[in-house]
GROMACS .gro file of C-alpha atoms in nm:
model
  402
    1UNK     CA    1   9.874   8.045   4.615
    2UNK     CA    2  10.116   7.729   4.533
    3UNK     CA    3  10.242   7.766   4.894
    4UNK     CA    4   9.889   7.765   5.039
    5UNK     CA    5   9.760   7.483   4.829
    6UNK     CA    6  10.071   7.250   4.990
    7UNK     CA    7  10.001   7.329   5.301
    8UNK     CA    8   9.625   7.230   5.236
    9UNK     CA    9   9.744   6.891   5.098
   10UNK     CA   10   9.962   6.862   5.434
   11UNK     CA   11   9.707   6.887   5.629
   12UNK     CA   12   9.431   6.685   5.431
   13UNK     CA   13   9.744   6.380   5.438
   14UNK     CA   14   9.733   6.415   5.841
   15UNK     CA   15   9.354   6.337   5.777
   16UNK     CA   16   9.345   6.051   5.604
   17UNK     CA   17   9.577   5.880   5.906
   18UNK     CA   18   9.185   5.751   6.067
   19UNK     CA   19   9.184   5.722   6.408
   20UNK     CA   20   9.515   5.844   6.489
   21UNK     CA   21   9.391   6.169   6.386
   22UNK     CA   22   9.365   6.328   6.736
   23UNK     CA   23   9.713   6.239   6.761
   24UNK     CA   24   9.850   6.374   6.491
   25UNK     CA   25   9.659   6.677   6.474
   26UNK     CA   26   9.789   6.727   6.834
   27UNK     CA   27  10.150   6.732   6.746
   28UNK     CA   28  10.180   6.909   6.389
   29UNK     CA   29   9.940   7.178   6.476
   30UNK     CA   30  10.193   7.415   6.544
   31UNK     CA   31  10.373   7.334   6.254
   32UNK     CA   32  10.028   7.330   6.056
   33UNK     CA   33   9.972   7.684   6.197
   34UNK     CA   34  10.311   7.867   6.163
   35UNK     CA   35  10.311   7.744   5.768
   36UNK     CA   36   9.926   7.827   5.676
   37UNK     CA   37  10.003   8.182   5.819
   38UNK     CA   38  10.356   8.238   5.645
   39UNK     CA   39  10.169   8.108   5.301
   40UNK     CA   40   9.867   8.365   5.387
   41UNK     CA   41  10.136   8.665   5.446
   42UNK     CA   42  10.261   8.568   5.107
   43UNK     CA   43   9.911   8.564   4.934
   44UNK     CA   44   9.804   8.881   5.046
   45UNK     CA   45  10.142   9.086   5.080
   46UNK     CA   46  10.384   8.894   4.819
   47UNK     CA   47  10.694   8.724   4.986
   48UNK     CA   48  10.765   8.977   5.306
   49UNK     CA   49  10.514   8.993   5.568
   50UNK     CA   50  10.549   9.252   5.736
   51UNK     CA   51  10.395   9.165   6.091
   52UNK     CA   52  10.480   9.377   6.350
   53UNK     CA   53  10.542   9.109   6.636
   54UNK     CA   54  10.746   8.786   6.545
   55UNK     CA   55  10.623   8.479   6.755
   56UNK     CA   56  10.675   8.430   7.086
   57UNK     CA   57  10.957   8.193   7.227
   58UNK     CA   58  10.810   7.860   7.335
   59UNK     CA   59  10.638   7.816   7.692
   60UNK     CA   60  10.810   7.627   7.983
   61UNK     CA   61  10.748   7.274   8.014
   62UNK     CA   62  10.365   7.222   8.145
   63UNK     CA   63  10.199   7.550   8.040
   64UNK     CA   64  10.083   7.650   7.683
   65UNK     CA   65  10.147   7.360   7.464
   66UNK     CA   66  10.185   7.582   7.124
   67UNK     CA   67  10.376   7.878   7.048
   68UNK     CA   68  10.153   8.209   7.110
   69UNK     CA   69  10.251   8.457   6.837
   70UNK     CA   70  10.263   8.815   7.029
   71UNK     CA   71   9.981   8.950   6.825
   72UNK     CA   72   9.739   8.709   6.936
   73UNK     CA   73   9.431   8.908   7.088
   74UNK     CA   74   9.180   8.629   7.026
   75UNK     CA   75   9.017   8.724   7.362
   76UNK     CA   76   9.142   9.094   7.396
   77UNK     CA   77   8.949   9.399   7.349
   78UNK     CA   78   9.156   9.724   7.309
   79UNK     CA   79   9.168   9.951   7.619
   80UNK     CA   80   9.039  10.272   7.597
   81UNK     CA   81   9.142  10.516   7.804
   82UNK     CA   82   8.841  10.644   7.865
   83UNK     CA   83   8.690  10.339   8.070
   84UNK     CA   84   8.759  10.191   8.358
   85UNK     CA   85   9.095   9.965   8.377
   86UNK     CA   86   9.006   9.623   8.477
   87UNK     CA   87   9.290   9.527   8.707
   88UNK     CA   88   9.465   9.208   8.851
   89UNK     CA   89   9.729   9.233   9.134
   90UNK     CA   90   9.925   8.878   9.173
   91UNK     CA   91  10.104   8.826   9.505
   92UNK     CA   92   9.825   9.044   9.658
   93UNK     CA   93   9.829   8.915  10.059
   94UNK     CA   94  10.190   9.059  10.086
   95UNK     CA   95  10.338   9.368  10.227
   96UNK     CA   96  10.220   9.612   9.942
   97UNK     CA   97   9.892   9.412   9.742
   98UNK     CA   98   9.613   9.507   9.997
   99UNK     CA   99   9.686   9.849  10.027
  100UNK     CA  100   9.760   9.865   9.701
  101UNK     CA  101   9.396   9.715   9.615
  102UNK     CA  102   9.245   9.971   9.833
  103UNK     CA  103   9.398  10.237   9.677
  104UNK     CA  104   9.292  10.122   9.306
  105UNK     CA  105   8.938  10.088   9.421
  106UNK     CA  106   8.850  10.402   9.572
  107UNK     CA  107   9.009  10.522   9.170
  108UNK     CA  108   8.897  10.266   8.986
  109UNK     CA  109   8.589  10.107   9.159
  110UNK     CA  110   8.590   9.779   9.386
  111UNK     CA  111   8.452   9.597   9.119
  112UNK     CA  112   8.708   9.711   8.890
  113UNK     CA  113   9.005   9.549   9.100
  114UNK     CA  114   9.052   9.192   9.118
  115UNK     CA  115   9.316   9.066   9.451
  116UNK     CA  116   9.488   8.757   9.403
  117UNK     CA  117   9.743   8.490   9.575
  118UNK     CA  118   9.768   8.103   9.628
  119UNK     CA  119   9.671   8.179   9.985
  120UNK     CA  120   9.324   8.241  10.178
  121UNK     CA  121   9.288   8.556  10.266
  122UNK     CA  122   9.123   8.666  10.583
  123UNK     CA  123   8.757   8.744  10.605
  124UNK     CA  124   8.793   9.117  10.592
  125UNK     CA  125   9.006   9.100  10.296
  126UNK     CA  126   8.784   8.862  10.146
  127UNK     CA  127   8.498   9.100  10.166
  128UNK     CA  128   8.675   9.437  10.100
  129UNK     CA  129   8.638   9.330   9.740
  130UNK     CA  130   8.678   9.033   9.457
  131UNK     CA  131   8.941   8.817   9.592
  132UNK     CA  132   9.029   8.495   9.331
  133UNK     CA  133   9.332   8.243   9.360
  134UNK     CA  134   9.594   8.289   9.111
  135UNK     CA  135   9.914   8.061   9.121
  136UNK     CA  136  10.136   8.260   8.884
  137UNK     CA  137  10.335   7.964   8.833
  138UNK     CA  138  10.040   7.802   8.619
  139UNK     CA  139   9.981   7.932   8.256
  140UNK     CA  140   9.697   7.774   8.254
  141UNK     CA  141   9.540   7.919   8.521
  142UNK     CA  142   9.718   8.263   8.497
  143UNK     CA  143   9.536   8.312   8.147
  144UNK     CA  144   9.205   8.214   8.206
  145UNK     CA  145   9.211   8.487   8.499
  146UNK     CA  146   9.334   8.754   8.276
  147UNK     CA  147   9.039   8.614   7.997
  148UNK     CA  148   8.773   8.570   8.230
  149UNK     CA  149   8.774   8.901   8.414
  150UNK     CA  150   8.853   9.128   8.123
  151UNK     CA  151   9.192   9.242   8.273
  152UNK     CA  152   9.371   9.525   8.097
  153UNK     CA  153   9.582   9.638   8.402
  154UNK     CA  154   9.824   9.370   8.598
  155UNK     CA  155  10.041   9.475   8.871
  156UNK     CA  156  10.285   9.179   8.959
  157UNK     CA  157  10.401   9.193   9.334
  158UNK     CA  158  10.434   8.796   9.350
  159UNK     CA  159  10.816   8.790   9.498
  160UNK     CA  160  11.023   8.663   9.753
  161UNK     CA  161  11.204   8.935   9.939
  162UNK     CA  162  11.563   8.953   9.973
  163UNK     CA  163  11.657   8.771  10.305
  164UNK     CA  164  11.343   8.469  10.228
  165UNK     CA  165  11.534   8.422   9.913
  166UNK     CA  166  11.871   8.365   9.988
  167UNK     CA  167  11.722   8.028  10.208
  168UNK     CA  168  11.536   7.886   9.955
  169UNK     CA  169  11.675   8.003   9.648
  170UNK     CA  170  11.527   7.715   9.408
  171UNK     CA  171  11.204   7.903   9.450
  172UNK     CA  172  11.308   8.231   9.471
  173UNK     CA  173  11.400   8.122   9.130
  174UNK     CA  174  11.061   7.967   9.037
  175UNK     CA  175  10.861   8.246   9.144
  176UNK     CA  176  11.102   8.540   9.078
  177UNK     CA  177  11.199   8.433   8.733
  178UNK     CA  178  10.997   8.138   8.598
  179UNK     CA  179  10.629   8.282   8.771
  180UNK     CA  180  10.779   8.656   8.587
  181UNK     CA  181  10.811   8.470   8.246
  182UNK     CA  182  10.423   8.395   8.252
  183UNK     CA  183  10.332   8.720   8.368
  184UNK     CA  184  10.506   8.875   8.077
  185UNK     CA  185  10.347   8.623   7.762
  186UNK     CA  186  10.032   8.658   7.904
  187UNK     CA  187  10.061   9.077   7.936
  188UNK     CA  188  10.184   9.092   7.586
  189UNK     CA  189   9.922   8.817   7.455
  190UNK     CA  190   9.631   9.001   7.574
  191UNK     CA  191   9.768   9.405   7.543
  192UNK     CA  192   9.799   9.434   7.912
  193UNK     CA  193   9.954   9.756   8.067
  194UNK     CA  194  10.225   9.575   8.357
  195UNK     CA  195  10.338   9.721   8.597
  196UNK     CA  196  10.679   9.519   8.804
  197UNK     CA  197  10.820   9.635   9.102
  198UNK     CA  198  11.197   9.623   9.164
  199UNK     CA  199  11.410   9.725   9.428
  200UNK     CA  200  11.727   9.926   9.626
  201UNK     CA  201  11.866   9.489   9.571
  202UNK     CA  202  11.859   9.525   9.178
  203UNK     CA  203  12.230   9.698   9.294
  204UNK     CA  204  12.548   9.567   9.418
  205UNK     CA  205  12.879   9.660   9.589
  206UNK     CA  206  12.969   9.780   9.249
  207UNK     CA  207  12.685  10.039   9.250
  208UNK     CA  208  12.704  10.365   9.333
  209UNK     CA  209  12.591  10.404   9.616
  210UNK     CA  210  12.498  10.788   9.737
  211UNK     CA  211  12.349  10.877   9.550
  212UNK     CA  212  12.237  10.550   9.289
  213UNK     CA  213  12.139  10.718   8.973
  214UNK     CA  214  11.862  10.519   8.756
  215UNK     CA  215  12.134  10.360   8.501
  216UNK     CA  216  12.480  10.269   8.651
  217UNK     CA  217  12.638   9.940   8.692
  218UNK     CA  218  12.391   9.661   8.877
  219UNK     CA  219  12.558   9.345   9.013
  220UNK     CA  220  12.348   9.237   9.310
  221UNK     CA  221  12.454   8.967   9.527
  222UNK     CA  222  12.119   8.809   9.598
  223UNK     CA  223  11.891   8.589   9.383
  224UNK     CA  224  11.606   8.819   9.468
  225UNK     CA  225  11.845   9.118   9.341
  226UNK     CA  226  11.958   8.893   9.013
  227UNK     CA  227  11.589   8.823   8.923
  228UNK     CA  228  11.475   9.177   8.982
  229UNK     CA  229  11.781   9.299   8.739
  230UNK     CA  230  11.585   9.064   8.476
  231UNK     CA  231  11.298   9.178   8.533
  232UNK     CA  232  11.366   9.498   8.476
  233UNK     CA  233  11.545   9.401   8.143
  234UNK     CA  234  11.291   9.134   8.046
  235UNK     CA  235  11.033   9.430   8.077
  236UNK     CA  236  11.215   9.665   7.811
  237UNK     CA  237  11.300   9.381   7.566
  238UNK     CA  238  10.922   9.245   7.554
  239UNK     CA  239  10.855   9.700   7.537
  240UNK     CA  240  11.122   9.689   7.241
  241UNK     CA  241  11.069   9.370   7.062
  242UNK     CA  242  10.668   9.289   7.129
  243UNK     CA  243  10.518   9.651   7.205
  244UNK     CA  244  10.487   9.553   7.566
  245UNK     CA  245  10.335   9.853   7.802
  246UNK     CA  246  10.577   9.738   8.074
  247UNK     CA  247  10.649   9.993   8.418
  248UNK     CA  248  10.873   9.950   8.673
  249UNK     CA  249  10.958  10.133   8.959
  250UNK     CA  250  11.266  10.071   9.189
  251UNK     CA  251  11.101  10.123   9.550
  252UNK     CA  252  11.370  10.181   9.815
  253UNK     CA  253  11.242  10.045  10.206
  254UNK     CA  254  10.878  10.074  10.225
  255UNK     CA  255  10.752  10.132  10.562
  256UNK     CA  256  10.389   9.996  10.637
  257UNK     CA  257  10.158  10.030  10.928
  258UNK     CA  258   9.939   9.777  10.872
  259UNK     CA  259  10.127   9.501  10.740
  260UNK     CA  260  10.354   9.246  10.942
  261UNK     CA  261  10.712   9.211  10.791
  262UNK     CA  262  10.775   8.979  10.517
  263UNK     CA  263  11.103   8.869  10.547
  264UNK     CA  264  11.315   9.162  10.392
  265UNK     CA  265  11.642   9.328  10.479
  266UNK     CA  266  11.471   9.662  10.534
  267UNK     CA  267  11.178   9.529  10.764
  268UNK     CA  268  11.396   9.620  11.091
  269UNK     CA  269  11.195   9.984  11.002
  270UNK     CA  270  10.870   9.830  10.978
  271UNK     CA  271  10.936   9.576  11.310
  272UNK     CA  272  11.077   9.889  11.521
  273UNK     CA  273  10.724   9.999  11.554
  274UNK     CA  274  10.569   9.720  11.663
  275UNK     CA  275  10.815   9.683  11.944
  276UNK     CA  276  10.845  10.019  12.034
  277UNK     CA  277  10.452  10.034  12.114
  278UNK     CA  278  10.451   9.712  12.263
  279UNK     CA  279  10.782   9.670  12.514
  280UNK     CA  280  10.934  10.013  12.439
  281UNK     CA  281  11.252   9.832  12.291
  282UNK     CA  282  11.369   9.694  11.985
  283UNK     CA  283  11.643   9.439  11.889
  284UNK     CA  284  11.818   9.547  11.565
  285UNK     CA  285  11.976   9.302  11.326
  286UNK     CA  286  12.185   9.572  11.130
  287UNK     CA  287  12.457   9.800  11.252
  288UNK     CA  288  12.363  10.147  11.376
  289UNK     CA  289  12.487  10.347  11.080
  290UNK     CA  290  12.356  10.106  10.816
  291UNK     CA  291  12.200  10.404  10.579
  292UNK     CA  292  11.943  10.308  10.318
  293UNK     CA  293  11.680  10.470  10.104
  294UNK     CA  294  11.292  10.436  10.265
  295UNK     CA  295  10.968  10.557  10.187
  296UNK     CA  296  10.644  10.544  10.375
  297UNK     CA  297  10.352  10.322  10.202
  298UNK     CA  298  10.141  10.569  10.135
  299UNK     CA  299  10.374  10.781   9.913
  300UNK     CA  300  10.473  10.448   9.741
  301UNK     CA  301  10.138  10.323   9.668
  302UNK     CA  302  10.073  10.697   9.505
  303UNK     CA  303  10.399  10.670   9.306
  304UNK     CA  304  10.269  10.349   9.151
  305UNK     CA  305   9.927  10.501   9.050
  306UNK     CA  306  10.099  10.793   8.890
  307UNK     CA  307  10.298  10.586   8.669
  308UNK     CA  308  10.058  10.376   8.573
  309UNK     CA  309   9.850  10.635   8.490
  310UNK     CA  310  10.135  10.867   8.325
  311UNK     CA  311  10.108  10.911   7.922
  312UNK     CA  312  10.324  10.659   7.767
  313UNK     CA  313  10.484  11.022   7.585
  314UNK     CA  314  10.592  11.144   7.907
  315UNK     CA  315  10.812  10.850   8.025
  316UNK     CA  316  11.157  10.873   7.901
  317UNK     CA  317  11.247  10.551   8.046
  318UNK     CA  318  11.056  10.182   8.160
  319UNK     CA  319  11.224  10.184   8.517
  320UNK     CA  320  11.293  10.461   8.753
  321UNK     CA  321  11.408  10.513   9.120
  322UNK     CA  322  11.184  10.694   9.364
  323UNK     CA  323  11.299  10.820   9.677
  324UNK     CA  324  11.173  10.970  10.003
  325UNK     CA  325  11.398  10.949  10.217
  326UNK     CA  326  11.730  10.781  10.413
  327UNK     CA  327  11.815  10.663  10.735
  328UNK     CA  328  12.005  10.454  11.005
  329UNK     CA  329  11.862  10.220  11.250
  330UNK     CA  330  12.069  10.479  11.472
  331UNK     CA  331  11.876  10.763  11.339
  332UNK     CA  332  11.549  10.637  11.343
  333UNK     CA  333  11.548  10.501  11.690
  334UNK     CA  334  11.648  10.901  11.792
  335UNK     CA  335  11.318  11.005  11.622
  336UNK     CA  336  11.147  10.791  11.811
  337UNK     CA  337  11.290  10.894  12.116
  338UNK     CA  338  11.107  11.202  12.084
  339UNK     CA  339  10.801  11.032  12.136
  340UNK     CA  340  10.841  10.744  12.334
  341UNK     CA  341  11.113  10.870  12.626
  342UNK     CA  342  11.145  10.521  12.738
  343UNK     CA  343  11.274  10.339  12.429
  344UNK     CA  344  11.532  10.122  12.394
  345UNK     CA  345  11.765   9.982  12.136
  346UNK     CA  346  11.979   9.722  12.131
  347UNK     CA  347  12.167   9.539  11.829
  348UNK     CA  348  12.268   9.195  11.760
  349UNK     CA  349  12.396   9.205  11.400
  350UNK     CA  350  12.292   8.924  11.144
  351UNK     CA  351  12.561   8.903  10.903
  352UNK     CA  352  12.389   8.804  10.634
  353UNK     CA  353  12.158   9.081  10.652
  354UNK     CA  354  12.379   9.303  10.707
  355UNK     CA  355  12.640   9.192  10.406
  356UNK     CA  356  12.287   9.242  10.189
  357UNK     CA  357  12.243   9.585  10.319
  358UNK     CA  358  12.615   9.690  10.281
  359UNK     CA  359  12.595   9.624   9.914
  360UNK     CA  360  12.277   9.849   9.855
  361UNK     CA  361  12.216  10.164   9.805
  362UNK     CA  362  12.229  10.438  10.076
  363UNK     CA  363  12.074  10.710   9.872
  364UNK     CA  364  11.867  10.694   9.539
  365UNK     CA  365  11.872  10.944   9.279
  366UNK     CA  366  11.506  11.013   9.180
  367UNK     CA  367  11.517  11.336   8.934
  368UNK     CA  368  11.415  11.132   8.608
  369UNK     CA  369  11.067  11.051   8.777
  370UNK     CA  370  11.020  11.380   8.904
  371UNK     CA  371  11.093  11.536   8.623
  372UNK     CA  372  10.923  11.290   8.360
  373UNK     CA  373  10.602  11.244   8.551
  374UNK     CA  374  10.603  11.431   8.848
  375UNK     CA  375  10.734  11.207   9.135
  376UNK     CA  376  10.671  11.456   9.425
  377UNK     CA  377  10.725  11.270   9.833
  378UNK     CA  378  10.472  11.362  10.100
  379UNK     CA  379  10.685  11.160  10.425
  380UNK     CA  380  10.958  11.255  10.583
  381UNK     CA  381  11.103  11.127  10.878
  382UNK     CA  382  10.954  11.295  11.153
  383UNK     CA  383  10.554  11.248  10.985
  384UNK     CA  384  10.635  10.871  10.881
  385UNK     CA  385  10.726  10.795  11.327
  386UNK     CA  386  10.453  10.998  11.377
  387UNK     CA  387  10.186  10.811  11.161
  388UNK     CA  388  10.340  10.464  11.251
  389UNK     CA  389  10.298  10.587  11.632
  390UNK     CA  390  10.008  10.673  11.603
  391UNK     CA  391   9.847  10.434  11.391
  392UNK     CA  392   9.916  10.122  11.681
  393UNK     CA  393   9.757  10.362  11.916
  394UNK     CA  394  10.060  10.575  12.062
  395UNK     CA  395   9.965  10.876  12.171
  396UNK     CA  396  10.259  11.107  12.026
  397UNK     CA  397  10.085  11.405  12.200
  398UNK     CA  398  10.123  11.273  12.513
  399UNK     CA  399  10.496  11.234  12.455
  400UNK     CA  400  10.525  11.597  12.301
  401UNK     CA  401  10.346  11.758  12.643
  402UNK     CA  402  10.587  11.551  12.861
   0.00000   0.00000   0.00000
């Protein structure tokens, strides 16, 4: 009680300063804060509090102006699990966020899924469902989203890719690291479940590399690699130290229909499409036999529902690989062959690319998800040409009669 009476005569002494009160409050109240709730641990439990999350490490420059101790759910209600997540996806106009979105809504209820980006979207995104601007880089901002619309869930797909990164690395490092520091304080303030994505570039030419089991050496040679590797580990200390529900997924390739490429060492398999339909050939920018892990975006978009939804009991780890399948420009191009007789492929190797790619993985070892929560692939390669044929209106059966 002599601890708590001090720290009453602090504060009334920063009173009596008159008008510089504002002032003054402004710039002890953290101290004012941290002591009055040390002296109230030792009122009510003796000299050892026992609190179960220590404070939180101060905010970057510009963004909360106080420490936030981890156990403050001012604004939070406990999620139950039997309502309705409320859910936020950040980074939502790239490759992955709108199909992602779709997929959570027909689950979870339009309503019930909030899309987000600094961008505009296009009308029909804009009135598939809510759609609000997020900039991941402001606290500020980022918390009075997750406040105002209730969010329990947040899936963070704000990134840039691999190839986008390495030419403007200073904000591949804002956005990949600084934009996943906010992300992470504002999960753990408010009991969020997170789900980050990371990536076949979270390994390096130290990796094994067929197959890439989940834990083995990781030294990546890219800045979007080195911020997805601390991701991943930012994600289990904030599980460890702050009771964090954090899930992570490395994806391997993923190969959309629907989407234009966004810049990523894999998005030759996404491009080939395009071009194939269109002009019947394709320029590649890696070498023929350049093997790496891929996976159609429909099993990928299913793989990230099932974890989220998994019982935290079940998962032995907070990141796994999932795998569908692997290929070669080389091999690909032969599938597609069998449906358009015509095509043609020619390469022009980008180095860079290319020196990314030979430092990946070719294969990834998957068993821990299938066996923890079920991981089970629907695409192979012969149904994922045949889907992206068919989806920009090539005819496969046409090609299969000839």
């Amino acid at each position: 009680m002599g601890v708590l009476l001090a720290v009453l005569g602090y504060w009334a002494t920063c009173c009596s300063l008159g008008g510089c009160i504002g002032r003054v409050l402004t710039e002890k109240m953290p101290v004012i804060i941290r002591t009055l709730r040390q002296a109230v641990c030792q009122v009510l439990q003796g000299t050892a509090c026992h609190c179960r999350k220590a404070t939180l490490l101060s905010r970057f420059p510009g963004s909360s102006p106080w420490p936030m101790p981890g156990d403050a759910n001012f604004h939070s209600a406990s999620f139950s699990e039997t309502d309705q997540p409320r859910i936020l996806i950040t980074g939502g106009l790239g490759q992955l966020g709108v199909g992602l979105a779709n997929t959570l809504r027909k689950r979870f209820g339009k309503d019930n899924v909030f899309l987000s980006d600094i961008r505009k979207p296009s009308d029909h995104i804009f009135h598939s469902g809510p759609f609000i601007y997020s900039d991941i880089l402001d606290y500020k901002n980022l918390r009075e989203t997750v406040v105002n619309h209730r969010i329990t869930w947040l899936f963070h797909y704000s990134a840039l890719l691999s190839a986008v990164g390495e030419a403007n690395v200073s904000l591949a490092k804002a956005v990949n690291i600084t934009g996943l520091h906010n992300i992470l304080d504002v999960a753990t303030e408010h009991n969020l479940r997170l789900f980050v994505p990371s990536t076949i570039g979270a390994f390096g030419p130290t990796s094994p590399r067929n197959p890439t089991p989940d834990l083995c050496t990781q030294r990546p040679r890219t800045i979007y690699g080195v911020s997805k590797v601390h991701a991943e580990l930012m994600g289990e200390y904030y599980y460890y130290r702050y009771g964090l529900d954090f899930r992570c997924l490395r994806y391997p390739g993923i190969i959309s229909a629907d989407s234009q490429p966004g810049g990523g060492t894999t998005d030759y398999a996404v491009q080939i499409f395009h071009d194939a339909v269109k002009h019947s050939k394709f320029e590649c920018n890696l070498k023929p036999s350049t093997r790496l892990p891929m996976m159609y975006i429909d099993d990928c978009l299913r793989a990230t529902l099932e974890v989220m939804e998994a019982p935290a009991e079940s998962l032995s780890m907070r990141t796994y690989n999932v795998n569908a399948m692997s290929f070669s420009p080389e091999e690909l191009a032969q599938e597609i062959l069998k449906h358009v007789p015509e095509f043609q492929i020619t390469y022009n190797v980008d180095s860079i690319r290319q020196a990314i790619a030979d430092s990946w993985p070719m294969n990834f070892d998957d068993s821990n998800a299938r066996k923890d929560w079920g991981w089970k692939h629907d695409f192979d390669l012969p149904e994922l040409v045949t889907t992206m044929l068919n989806f920009h209106g090539f005819d496969t059966r046409v090609a299969q009669a000839n």
